[in-house]
One Martini backbone bead per residue (centre of mass of N, CA, C, O) as a GRO file, in nm:
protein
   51
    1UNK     BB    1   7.845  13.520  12.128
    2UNK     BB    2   8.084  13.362  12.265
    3UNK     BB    3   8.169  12.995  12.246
    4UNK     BB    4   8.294  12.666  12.395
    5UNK     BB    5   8.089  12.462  12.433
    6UNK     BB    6   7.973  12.127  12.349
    7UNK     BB    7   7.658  12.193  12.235
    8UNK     BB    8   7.755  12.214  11.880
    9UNK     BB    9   7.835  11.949  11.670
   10UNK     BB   10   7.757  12.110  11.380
   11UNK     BB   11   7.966  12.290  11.389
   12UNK     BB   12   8.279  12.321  11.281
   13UNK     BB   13   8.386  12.499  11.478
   14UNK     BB   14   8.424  12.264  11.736
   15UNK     BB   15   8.318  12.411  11.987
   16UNK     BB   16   8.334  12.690  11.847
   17UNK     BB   17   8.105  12.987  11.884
   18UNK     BB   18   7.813  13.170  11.816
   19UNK     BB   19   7.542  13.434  11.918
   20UNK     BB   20   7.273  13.538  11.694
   21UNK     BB   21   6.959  13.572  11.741
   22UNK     BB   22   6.925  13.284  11.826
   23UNK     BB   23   7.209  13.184  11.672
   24UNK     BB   24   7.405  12.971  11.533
   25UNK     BB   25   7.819  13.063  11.400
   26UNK     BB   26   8.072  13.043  11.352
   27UNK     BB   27   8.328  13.193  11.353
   28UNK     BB   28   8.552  13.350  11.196
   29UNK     BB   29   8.820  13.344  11.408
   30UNK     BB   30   8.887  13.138  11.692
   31UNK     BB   31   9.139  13.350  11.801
   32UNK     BB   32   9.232  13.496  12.091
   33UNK     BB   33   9.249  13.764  11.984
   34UNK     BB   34   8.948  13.790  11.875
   35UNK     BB   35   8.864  13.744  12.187
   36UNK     BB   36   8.977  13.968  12.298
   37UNK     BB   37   8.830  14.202  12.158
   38UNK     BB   38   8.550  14.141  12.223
   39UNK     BB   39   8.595  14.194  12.524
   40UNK     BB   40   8.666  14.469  12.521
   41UNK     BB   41   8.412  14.579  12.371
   42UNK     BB   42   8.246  14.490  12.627
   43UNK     BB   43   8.335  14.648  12.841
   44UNK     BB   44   8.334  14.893  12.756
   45UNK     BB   45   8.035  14.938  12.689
   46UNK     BB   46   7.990  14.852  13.020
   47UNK     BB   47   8.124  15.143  13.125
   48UNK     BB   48   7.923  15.345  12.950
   49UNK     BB   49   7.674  15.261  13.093
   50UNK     BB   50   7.828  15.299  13.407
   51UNK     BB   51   7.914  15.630  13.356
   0.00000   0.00000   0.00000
């Protein structure tokens, strides 16, 4: 999951960053359209679910 709260200020791109398996990550692309792709991602699946 992508987050921006400034709580790992040891990653690189702080205050950007990922959640996975329980890891921080850097993204590989900080960039808003980057955000947009994976929240539409987000959406479908859950669309996708409660369908």
């Amino acid at each position: 999951m992508w987050d921006n709260r400034p709580h790992h200020p040891e990653i690189p791109t702080h205050p950007h960053h990922r959640h996975i398996d329980g890891e921080v990550y850097p993204p590989p692309n900080p960039s808003l359209e980057d955000f947009l792709k994976r929240a539409r991602s987000l959406l479908q699946e859950i669309g996708n679910h409660n369908a």
